[in-house]
mmCIF file of N, CA and C in Angstrom:
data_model
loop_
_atom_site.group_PDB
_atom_site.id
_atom_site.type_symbol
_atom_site.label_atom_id
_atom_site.label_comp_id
_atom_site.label_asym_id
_atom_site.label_seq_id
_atom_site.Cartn_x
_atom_site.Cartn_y
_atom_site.Cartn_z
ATOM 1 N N UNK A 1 -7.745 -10.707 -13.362
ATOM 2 C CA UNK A 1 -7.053 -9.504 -12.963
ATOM 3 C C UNK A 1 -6.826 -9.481 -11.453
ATOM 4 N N UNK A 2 -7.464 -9.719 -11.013
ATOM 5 C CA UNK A 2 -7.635 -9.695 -9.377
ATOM 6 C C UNK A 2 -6.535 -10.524 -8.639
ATOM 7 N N UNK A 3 -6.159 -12.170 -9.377
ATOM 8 C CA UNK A 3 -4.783 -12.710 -9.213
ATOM 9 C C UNK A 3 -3.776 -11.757 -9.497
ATOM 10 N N UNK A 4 -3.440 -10.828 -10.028
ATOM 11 C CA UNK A 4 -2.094 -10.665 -10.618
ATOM 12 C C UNK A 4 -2.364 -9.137 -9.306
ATOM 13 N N UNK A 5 -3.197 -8.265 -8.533
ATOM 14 C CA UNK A 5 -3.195 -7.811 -7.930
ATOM 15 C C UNK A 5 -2.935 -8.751 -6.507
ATOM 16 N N UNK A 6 -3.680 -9.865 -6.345
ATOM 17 C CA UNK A 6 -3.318 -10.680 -5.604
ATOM 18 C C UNK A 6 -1.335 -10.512 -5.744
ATOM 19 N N UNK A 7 -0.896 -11.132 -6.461
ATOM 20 C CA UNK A 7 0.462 -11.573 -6.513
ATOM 21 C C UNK A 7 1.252 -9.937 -5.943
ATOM 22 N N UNK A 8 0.713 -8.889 -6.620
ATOM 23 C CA UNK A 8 1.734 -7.786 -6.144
ATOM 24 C C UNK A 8 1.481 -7.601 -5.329
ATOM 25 N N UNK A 9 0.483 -7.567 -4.175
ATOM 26 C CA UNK A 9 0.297 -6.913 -2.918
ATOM 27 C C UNK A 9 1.277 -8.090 -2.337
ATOM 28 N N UNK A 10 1.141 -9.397 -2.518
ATOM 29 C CA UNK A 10 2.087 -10.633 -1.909
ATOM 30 C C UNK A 10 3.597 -10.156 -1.781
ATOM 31 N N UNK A 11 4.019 -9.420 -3.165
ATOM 32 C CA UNK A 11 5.453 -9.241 -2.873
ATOM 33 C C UNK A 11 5.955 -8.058 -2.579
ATOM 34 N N UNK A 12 4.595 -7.327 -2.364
ATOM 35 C CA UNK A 12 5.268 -5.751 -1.270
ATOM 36 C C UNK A 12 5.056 -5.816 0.267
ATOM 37 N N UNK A 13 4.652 -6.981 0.860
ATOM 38 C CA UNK A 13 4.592 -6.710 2.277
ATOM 39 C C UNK A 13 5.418 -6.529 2.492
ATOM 40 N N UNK A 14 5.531 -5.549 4.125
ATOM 41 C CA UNK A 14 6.613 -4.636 4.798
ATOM 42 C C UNK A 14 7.217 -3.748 3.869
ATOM 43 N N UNK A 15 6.320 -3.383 2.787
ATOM 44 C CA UNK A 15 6.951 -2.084 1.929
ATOM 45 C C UNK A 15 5.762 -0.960 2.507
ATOM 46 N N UNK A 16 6.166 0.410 2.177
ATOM 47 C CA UNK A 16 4.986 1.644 2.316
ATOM 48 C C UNK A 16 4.952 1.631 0.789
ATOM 49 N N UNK A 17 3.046 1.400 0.906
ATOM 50 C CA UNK A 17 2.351 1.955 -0.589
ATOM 51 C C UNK A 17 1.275 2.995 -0.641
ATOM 52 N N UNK A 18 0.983 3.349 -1.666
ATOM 53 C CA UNK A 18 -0.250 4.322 -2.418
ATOM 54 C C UNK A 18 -0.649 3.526 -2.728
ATOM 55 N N UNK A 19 -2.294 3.214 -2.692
ATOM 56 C CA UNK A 19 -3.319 1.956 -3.260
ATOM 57 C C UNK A 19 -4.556 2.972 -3.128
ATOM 58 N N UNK A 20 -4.947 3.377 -4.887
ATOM 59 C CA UNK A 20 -5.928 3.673 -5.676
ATOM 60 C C UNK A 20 -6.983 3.470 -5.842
ATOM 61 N N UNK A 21 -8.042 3.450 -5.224
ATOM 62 C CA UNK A 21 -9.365 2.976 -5.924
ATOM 63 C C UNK A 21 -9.610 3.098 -7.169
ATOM 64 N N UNK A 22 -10.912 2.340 -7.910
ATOM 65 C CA UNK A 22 -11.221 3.127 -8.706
ATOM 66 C C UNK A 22 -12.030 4.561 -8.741
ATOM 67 N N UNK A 23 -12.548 4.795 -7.808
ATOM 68 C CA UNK A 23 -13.409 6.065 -7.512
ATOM 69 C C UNK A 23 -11.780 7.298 -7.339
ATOM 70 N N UNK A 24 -10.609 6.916 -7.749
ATOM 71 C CA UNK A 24 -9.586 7.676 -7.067
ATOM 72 C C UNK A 24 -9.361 8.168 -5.355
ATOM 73 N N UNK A 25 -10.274 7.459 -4.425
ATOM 74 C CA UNK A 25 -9.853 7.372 -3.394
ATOM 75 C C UNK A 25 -8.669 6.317 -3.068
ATOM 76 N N UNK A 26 -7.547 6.818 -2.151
ATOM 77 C CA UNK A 26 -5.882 7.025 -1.729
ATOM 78 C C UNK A 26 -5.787 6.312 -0.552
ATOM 79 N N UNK A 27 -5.338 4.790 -0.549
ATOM 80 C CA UNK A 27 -5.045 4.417 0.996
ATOM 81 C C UNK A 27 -3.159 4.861 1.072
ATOM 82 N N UNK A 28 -2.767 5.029 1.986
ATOM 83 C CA UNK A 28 -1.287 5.095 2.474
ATOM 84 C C UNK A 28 -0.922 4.178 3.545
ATOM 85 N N UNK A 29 0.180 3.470 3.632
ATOM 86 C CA UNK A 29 0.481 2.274 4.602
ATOM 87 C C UNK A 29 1.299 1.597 4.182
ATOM 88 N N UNK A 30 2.099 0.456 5.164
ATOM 89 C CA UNK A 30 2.443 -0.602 4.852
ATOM 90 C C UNK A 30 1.823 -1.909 4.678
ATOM 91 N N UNK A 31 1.497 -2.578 4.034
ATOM 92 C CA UNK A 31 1.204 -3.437 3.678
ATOM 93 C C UNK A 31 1.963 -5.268 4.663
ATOM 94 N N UNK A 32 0.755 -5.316 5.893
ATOM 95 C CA UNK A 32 0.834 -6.273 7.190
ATOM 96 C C UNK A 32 0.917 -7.689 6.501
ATOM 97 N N UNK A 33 -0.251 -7.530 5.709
ATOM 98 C CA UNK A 33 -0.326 -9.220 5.061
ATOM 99 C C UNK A 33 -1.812 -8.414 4.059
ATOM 100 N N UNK A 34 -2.034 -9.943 3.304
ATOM 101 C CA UNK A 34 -2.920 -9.901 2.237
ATOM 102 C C UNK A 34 -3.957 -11.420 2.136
ATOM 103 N N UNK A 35 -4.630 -11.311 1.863
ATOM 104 C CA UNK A 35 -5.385 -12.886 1.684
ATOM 105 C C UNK A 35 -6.193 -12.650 0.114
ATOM 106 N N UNK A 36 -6.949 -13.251 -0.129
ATOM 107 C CA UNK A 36 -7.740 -13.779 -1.661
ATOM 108 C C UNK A 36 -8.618 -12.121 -1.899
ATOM 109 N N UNK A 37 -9.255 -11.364 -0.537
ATOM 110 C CA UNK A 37 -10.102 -10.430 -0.685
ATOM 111 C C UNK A 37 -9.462 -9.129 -0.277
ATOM 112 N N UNK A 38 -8.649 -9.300 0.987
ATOM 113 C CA UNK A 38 -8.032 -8.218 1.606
ATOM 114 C C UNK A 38 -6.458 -7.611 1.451
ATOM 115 N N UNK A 39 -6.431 -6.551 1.536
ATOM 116 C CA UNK A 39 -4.955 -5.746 2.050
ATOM 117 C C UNK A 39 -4.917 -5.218 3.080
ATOM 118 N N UNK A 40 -3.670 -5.593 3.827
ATOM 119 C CA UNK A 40 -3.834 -5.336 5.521
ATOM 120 C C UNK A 40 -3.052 -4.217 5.395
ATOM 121 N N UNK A 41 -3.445 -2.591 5.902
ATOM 122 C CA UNK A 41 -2.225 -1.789 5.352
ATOM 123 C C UNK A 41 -2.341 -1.523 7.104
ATOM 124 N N UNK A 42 -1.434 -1.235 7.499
ATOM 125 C CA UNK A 42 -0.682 -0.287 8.996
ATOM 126 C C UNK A 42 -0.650 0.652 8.133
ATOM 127 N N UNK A 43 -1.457 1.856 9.076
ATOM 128 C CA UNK A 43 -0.986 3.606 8.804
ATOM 129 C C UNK A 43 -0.092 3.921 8.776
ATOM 130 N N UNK A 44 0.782 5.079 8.668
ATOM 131 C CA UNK A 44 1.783 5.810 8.611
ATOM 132 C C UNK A 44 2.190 6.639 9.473
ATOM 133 N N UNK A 45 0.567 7.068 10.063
ATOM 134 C CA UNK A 45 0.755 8.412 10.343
ATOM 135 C C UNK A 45 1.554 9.797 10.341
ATOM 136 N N UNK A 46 1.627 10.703 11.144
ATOM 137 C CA UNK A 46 2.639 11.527 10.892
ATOM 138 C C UNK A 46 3.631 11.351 11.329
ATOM 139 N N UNK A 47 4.635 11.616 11.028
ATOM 140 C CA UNK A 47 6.170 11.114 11.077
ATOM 141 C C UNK A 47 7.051 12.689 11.199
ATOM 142 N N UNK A 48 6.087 13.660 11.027
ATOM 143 C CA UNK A 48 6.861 15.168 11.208
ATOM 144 C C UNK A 48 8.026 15.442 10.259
ATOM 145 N N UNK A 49 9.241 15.636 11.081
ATOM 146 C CA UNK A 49 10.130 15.707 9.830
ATOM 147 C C UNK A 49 11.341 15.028 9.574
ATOM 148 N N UNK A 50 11.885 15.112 8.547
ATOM 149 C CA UNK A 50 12.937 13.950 8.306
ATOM 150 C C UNK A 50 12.606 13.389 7.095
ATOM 151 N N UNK A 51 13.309 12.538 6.827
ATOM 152 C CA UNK A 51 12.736 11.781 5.613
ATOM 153 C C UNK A 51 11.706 11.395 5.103
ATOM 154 N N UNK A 52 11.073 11.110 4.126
ATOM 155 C CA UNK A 52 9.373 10.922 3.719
ATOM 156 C C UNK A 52 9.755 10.360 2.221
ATOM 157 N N UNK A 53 8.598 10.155 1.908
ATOM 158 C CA UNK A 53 8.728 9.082 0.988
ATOM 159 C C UNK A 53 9.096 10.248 -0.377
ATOM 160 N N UNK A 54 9.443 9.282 -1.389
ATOM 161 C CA UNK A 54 10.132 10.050 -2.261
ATOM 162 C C UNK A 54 8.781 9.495 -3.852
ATOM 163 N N UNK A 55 9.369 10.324 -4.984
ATOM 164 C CA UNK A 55 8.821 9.938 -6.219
ATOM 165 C C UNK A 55 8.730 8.454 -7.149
ATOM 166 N N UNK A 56 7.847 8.096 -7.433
ATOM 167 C CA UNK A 56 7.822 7.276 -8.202
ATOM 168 C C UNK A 56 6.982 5.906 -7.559
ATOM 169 N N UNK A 57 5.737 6.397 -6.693
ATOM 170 C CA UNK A 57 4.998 5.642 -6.353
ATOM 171 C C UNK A 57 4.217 5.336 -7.110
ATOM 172 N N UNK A 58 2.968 4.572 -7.440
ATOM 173 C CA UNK A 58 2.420 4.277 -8.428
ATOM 174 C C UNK A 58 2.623 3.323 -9.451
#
């Protein structure tokens, strides 16, 4: 299981994601790079107003 999470974090770098724990704790970021153990996410921070991310994350 952990490969096939491997493979999707591979083909969303430079995308903004939602990444779930299992405890349901919420990271937010883009996704820098990834290796065998890690996800490199860059924050978001606040961005105020204007556009923001839309439905169908997950």
């Amino acid at each position: 299981m952990a490969e096939n999470y491997y493979r999707m974090c591979q083909q969303h770098i430079g995308k903004c994601v939602v990444i779930t724990e299992y405890n349901g704790r919420r990271h937010y970021g883009r996704i820098t790079r990834v290796d065998n153990k890690h996800v490199y996410l860059q924050p978001l921070g606040n961005r105020g107003f204007g556009y923001g991310w839309g439905w169908g994350w997950g």
